[in-house]
Every structure is written in structure tokens, then in C-alpha cells.
Coordinates of C-alpha atoms and ligand atoms in Angstrom, one line a residue:
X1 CA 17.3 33.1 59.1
X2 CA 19.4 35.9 59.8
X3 CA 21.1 35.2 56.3
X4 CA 17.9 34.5 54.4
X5 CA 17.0 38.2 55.8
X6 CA 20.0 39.9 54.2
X7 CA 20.0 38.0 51.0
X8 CA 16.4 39.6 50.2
X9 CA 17.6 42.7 51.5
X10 CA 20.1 42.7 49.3
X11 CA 18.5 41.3 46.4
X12 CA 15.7 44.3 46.8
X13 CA 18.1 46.9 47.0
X14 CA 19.9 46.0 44.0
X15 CA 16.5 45.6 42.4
X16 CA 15.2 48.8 43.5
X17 CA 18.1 50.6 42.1
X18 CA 17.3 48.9 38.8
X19 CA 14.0 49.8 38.6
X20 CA 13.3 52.6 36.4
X21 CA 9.7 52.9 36.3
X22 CA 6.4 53.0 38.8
X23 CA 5.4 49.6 37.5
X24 CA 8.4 47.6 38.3
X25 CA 8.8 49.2 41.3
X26 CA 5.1 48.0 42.4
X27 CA 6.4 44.6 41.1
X28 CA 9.0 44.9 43.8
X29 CA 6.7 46.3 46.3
X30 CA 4.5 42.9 45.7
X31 CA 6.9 40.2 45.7
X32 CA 8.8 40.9 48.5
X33 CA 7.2 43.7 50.9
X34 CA 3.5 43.1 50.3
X35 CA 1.0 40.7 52.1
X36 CA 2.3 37.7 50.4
X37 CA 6.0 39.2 49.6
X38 CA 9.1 37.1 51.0
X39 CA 10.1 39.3 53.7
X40 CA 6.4 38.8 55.2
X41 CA 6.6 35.4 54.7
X42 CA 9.5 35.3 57.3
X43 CA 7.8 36.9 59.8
X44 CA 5.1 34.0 59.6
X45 CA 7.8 31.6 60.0
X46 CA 9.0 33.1 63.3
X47 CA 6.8 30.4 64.9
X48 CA 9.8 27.8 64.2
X49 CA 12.5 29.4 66.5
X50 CA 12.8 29.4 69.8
X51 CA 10.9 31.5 72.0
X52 CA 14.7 33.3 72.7
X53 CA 15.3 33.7 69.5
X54 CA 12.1 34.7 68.3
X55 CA 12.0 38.6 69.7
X56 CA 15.0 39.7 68.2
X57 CA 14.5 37.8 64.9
X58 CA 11.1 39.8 64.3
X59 CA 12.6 42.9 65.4
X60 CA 15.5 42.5 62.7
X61 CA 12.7 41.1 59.9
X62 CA 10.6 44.6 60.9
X63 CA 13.6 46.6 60.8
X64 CA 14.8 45.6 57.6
X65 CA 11.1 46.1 56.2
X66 CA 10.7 49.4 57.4
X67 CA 14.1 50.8 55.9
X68 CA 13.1 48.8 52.4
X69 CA 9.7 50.6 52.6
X70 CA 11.7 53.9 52.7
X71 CA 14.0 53.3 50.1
X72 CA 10.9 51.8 47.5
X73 CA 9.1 55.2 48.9
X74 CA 12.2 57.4 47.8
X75 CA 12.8 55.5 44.6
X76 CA 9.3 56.6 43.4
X77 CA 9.3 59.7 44.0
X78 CA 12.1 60.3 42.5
X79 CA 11.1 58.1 39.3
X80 CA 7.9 60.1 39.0
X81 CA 10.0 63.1 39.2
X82 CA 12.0 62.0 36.3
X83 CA 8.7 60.8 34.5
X84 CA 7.6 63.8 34.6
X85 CA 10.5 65.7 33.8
X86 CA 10.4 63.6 30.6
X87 CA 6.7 64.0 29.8
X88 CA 7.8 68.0 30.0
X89 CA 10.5 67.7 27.9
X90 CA 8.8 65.7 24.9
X91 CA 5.4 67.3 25.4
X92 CA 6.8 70.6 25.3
X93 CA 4.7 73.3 22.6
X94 CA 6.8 75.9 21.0
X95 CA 4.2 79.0 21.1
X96 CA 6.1 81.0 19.0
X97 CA 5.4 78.6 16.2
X98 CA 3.5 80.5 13.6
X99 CA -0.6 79.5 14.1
X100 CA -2.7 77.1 11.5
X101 CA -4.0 79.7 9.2
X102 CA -7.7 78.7 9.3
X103 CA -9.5 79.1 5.6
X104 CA -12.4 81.3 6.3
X105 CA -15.3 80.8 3.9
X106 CA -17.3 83.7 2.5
X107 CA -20.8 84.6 1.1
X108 CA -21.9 82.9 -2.0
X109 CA -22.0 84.9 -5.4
X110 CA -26.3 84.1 -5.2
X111 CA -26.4 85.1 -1.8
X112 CA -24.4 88.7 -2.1
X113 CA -26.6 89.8 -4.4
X114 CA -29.9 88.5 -2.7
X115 CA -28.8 90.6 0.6
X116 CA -28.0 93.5 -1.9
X117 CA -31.5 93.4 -3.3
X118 CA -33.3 93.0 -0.3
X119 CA -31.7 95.9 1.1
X120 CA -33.0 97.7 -1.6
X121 CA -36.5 96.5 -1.1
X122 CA -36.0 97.1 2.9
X123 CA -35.2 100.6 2.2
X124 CA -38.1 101.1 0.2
X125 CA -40.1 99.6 3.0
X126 CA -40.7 96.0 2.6
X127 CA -40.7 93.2 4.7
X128 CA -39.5 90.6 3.8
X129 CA -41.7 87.2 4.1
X130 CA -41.1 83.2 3.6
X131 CA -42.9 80.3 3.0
X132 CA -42.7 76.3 2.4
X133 CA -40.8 74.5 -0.9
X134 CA -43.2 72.0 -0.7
X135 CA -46.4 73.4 -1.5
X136 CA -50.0 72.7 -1.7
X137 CA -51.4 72.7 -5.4
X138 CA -53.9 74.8 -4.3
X139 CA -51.2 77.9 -3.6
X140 CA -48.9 77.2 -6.4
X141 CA -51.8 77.0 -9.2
X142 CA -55.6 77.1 -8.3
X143 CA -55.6 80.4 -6.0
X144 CA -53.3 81.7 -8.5
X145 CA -56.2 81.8 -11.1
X146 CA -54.4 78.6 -12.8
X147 CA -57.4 76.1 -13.0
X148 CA -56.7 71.8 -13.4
X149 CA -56.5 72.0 -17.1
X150 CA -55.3 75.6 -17.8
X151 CA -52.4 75.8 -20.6
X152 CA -50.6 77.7 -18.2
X153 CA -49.3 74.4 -16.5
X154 CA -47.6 72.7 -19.3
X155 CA -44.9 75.8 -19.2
X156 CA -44.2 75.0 -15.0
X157 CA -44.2 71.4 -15.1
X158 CA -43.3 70.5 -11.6
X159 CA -42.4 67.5 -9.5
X160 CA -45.6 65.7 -7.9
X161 CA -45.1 64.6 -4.3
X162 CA -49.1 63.5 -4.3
X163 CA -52.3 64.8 -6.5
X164 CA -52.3 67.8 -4.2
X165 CA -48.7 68.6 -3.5
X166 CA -46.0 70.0 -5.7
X167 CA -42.7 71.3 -5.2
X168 CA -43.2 75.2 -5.9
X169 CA -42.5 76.3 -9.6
X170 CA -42.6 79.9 -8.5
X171 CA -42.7 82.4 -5.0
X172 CA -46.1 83.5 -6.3
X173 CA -48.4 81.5 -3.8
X174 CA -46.3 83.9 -1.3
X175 CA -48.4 86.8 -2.6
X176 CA -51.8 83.9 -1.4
X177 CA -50.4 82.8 1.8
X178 CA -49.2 86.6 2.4
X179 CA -53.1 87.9 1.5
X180 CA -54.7 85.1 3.7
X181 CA -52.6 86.0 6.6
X182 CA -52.6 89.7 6.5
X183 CA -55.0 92.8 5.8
X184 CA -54.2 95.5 3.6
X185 CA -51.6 97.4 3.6
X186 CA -49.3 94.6 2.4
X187 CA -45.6 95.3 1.2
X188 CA -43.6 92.4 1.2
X189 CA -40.7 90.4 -0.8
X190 CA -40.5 87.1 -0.9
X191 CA -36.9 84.9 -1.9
X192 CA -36.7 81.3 -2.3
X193 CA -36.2 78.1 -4.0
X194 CA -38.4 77.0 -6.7
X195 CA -39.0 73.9 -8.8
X196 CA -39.5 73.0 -12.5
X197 CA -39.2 69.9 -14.7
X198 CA -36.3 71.2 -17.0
X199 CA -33.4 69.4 -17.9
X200 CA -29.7 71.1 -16.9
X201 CA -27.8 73.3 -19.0
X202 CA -26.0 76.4 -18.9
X203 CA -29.4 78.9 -18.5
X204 CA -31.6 76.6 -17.0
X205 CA -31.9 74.5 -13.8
X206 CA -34.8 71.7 -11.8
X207 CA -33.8 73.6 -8.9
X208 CA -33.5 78.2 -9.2
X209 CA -34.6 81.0 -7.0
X210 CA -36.7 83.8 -7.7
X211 CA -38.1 87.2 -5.7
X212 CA -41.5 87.5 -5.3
X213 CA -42.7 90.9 -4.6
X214 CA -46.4 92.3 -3.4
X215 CA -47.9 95.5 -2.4
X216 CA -51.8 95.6 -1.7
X217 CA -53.4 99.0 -0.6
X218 CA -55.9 101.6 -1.7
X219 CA -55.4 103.2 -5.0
X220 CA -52.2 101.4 -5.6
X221 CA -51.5 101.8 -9.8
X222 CA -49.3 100.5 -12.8
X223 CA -47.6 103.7 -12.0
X224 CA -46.4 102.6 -8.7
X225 CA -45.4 98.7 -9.7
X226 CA -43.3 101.0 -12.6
X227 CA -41.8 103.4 -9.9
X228 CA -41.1 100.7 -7.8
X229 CA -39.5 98.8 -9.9
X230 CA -37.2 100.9 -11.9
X231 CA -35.8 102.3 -8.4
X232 CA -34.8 98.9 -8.0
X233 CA -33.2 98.3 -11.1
X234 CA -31.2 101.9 -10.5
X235 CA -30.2 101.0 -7.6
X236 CA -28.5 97.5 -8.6
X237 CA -28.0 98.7 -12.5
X238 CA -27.0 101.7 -12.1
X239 CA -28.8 105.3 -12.1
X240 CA -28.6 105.3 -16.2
X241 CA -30.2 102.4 -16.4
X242 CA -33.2 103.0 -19.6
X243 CA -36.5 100.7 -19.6
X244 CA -39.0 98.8 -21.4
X245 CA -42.3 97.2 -20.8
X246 CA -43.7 94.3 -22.9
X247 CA -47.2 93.5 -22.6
X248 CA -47.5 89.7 -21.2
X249 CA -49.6 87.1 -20.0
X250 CA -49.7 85.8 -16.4
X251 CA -52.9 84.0 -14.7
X252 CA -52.7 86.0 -11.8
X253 CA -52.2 89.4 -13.0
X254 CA -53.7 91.8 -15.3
X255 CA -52.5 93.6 -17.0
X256 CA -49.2 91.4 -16.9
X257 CA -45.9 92.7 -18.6
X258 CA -42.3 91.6 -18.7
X259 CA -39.9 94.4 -17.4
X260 CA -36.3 94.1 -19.6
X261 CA -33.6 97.0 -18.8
X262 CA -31.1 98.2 -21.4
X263 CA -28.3 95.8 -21.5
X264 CA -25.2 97.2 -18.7
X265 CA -22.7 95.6 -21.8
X266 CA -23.5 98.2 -24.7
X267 CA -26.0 100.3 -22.8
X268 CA -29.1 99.6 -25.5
X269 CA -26.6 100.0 -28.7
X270 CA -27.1 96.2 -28.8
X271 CA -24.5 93.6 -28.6
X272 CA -23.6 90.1 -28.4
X273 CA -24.9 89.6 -24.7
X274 CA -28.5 91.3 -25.4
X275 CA -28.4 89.3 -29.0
X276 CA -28.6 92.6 -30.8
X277 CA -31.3 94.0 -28.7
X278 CA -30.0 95.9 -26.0
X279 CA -32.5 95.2 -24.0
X280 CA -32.9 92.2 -21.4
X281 CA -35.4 91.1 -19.9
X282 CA -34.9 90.7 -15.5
X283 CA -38.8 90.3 -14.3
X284 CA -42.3 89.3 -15.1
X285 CA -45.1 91.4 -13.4
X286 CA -48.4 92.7 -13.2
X287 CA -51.5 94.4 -11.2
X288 CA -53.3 91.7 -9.0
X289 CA -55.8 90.1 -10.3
X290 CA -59.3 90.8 -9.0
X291 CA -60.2 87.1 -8.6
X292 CA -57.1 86.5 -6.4
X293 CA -58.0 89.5 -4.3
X294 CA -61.4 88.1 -4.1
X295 CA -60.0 84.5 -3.1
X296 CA -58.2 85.7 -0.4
X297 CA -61.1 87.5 0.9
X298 CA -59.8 91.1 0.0
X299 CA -62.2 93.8 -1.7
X300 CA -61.1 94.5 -5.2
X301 CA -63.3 97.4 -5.2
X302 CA -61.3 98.6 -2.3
X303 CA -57.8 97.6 -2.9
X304 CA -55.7 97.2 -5.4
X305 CA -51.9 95.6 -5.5
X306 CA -49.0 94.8 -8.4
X307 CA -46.6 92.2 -8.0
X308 CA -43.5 91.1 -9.8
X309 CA -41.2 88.1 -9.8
X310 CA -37.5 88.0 -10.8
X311 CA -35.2 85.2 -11.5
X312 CA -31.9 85.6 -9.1
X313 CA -29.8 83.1 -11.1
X314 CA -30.4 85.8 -14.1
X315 CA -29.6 88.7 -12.4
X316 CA -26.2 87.5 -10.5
X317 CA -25.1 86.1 -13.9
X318 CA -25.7 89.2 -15.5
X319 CA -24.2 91.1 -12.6
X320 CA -21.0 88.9 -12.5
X321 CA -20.7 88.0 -16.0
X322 CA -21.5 84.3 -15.6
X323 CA -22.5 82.5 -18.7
X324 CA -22.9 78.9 -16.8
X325 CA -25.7 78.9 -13.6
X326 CA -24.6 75.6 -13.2
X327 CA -21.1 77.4 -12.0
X328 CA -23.5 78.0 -8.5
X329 CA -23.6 74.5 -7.8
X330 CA -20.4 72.8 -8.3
X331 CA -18.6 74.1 -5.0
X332 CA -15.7 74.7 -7.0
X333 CA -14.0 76.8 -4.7
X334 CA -11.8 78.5 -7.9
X335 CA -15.1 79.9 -8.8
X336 CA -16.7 80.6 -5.7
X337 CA -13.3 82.7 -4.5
X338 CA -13.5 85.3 -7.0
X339 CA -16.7 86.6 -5.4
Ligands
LIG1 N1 -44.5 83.8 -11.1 C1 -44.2 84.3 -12.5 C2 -43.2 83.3 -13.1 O1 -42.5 82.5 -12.5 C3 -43.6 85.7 -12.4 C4 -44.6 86.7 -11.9 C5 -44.7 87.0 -10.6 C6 -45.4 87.4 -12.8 C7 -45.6 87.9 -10.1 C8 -46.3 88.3 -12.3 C9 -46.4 88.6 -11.0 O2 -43.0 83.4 -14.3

């Protein structure tokens, strides 16, 4: 027995100075030290000696236990040292490395002149007020003095999402829902997305955005939609900015005009830009109509309001010099950096 005990002794020692990692040592631990190991094992067979023998057999079998229970202990802790050692050295991070430069996006070309021109309109007082894409037919056309069959609908064909609901073809029903909502005085601005049944090309889109603008009080005039609106176009034209009003039609408005500045290219000399006219033309816009006071149950006798809506895509191309909208789009980021 006595040489059965030193043979494993000896065969653990030289196998715990082989092991070089946790695991194997735990292999070790199990096949020789642990409940079923061989050094236990010997202990069970104590039984077969004589009682004589037996103390000092079980002492020795202890003994040797003990010290190989030390030496495992010793050998992984000083394995996990080195494992750790190593997981320092390879996981090491050079900080002085120079940092991932991160690619910051910016503001898009439509957008930095939107905040531009409702700054202008802040300034001036306005609020600024939105509303839904999808829009009841009722808002978009009928309380907008566009009846069922009016002619005025075959030039905003729209997308149908029932009988009753369209996608918006223009921010007017703002000046509606703005007039249900809210008594007199109203001065408000309203931006968004609108919706028309045009095919794509390089001046016009299904999907563009437009200004809506409103002001409803007492004795409101033509004179102050003109004063209001030509501080405006100063202020993102350019104080020698000339003007010109064209009578027009619009449902919901009368009298109705377009607004057209003198072309920023040739300053009204006329040029390729302006097609010879030097003029262009940036808004449509009018006095309220009395029957869309009336429908949103404010006294035309009383009040009085203009309102004008501008095409964004048309002013940031004129502003930037863009001659394709569907540039805006394309998220081609060689475009979109220049702004
Ligand atoms: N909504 C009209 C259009 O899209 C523009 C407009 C707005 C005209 C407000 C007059 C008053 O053409």
C-alpha cells in the first residue's frame, strides 16, 4: 500500500506541474483527490489491513492528501495569476490611439430654410400650428368652398384612402381646423407635407411641402396680407427685393392673387431662370373668403383674415440654385453635404 501511495503521489505531482490551466488542474483535483479520486479510494480500502497496520496507513494516506491539496491550491493560484497576466497583456487598449472620427449629420437643405422662414414669421408674431397628412375630404375641399363637382379638383387630384378621406393636396384645411379651434385673433403658419397625383420630374413631385399662413382679426386688409408678405420676402430675398401681384382664382379666397418677386438672378432685367420675365412667382394668396368664415362659425361682418400658401421645394431651389427637387430625396450625401 505504502507504494501504491507514493506512486500516485508522484504521479500527481508530476501532473500538477504539467498542468497549465484551471481546467486540467480540476481534472486532477477529480481523479485523484476528489470523492471518488484514487487517493480516497485507499482510504476505503484501509478495511483490508490489520488493525496495527491500519492507524499509521490512514495517517500516511491523509498526510499525503493534505500536502497534494496544497500544492493543487498553490498551482492555481499561481495559474490564474498567469491567466490573468495574459488576458492583460493581449487585452491591453492603447488610449493614445487617435479616436473613431464619428460622421456627424446636419440639417437638410428643405429643413434650413423652413427654420429660416419660420423665424421670420415668429418674429412677426405667428405661431406656428400643425395638423394631420391624412385628411378628411371635408377640410381639404368642402369647407374650403370646393364643392363634389367643382373644377377646382381636377387641378389637386389626390390619392383616395376612402370616399371621405384623402391625403392633403395643400396646408389650407389648417386655416379650417385653425378657425374651428380658435377665436379671433388668429396668426398662425402652418408647414407640412402635401399630396397630389403628379408624375415625378425635375419641378414636380406626389409627395412636396408648402406654408400655410392665416391671420383673422377686425379690419384686417389686402394692405396687411401685402405688408406681410413682402417683409417676408425681404427678409429671405433680400431688402431690394421689387414685387408683383397677379390677380388669381382660389375657392377659398377673394380676392385671390399670385405673389411673384423679381428674379434674385437678373434682378427683373429678365433672364434665363425667370424665362425672360424677371419675375417669379413664390405664393398663391388671398382675403378669406366670407363663406369659410361663416363655416367655421366666425362673423364676416366682424372679422376679416388673408391667407397665403407657398411651395418650400420652390423657394429652397431658388435659394440654393437647385434645378432637380428630386435632388431632396435621393439621400445622396454629395448633395446633401454642400448645405
Ligand atoms: N392652397 C393653395 C394652393 O395649394 C394656395 C393658397 C393658400 C392660396 C392660401 C390662397 C390662400 O395652390
Amino acid at each position: 500500500m505504502k507504494d501504491k501511495i507514493k506512486a500516485i503521489s508522484e504521479l500527481v505531482e508530476q501532473k500538477l506541474s504539467e498542468a497549465n490551466d484551471a481546467a486540467s488542474l480540476e481534472n486532477i483535483r477529480i481523479n485523484y483527490l476528489g470523492k471518488k479520486g484514487e487517493l480516497t479510494s485507499l482510504l476505503r480500502e484501509l478495511g483490508k489491513l490489520s488493525p496495527e497496520e491500519r492507524p499509521a496507513m490512514g495517517q500516511l494516506v491523509n498526510e499525503v492528501k493534505q500536502r497534494l491539496e496544497a500544492e493543487l491550491d498553490q498551482r492555481k493560484a499561481s495559474i490564474a495569476k498567469l491567466e490573468l497576466e495574459n488576458k492583460l497583456k493581449n487585452e491591453k487598449i492603447d488610449v493614445t490611439l487617435p479616436a473613431k472620427e464619428k460622421k456627424l449629420g446636419h440639417i437638410h437643405p428643405m429643413n434650413i430654410v423652413l427654420r429660416e422662414i419660420e423665424d421670420i414669421f415668429k418674429e412677426m408674431g405667428f405661431t406656428i400650428a400643425d395638423g394631420p397628412e391624412v385628411e378628411l375630404d371635408y377640410y381639404n375641399f368642402e369647407a374650403l368652398n370646393v364643392p363634389k363637382d367643382h373644377p377646382a379638383r381636377d387641378t389637386q387630384d389626390t390619392f383616395y384612402i376612402s370616399d371621405n378621406v384623402v391625403l392633403r393636396t395643400q396646408t389650407s384645411p389648417m386655416q379650417i381646423r385653425v378657425m374651428e379651434n380658435n377665436k379671433p385673433p388668429i396668426k398662425i403658419i402652418a408647414p407640412g407635407t402635401v399630396y397630389r397625383s403628379d408624375a415625378m420630374d425635375a419641378t414636380h413631385s406626389p409627395v412636396f411641402h408648402q406654408i400655410e399662413g392665416l391671420v383673422v382679426d377686425k379690419g384686417v386688409t389686402f394692405a396687411d396680407l401685402k405688408g406681410t408678405l413682402e417683409t417676408f420676402a425681404r427678409k429671405l430675398y433680400g431688402t431690394d427685393t421689387g414685387f408683383r401681384y397677379r390677380p388669381h382664382h382660389f375657392p377659398f379666397t377673394e380676392p385671390s392673387a399670385e405673389m411673384d418677386i423679381t428674379c434674385f438672378n437678373c434682378h427683373g432685367e429678365g433672364c434665363r431662370l425667370c424665362k425672360g420675365e424677371g419675375y417669379i412667382e413664390i405664393l398663391g394668396a388671398g382675403m378669406v373668403h366670407p363663406k369659410v368664415l361663416e363655416t367655421c362659425g366666425i362673423d364676416p361682418n366682424e372679422y376679416s383674415g388673408f391667407a397665403f400658401g407657398l411651395g418650400l421645394e420652390r423657394v429652397v431651389m431658388r435659394r440654393y440654385n437647385i434645378d432637380d427637387l428630386r435632388l431632396f430625396t435621393e439621400n445622396d450625401v454629395r448633395f446633401l453635404k454642400q448645405f
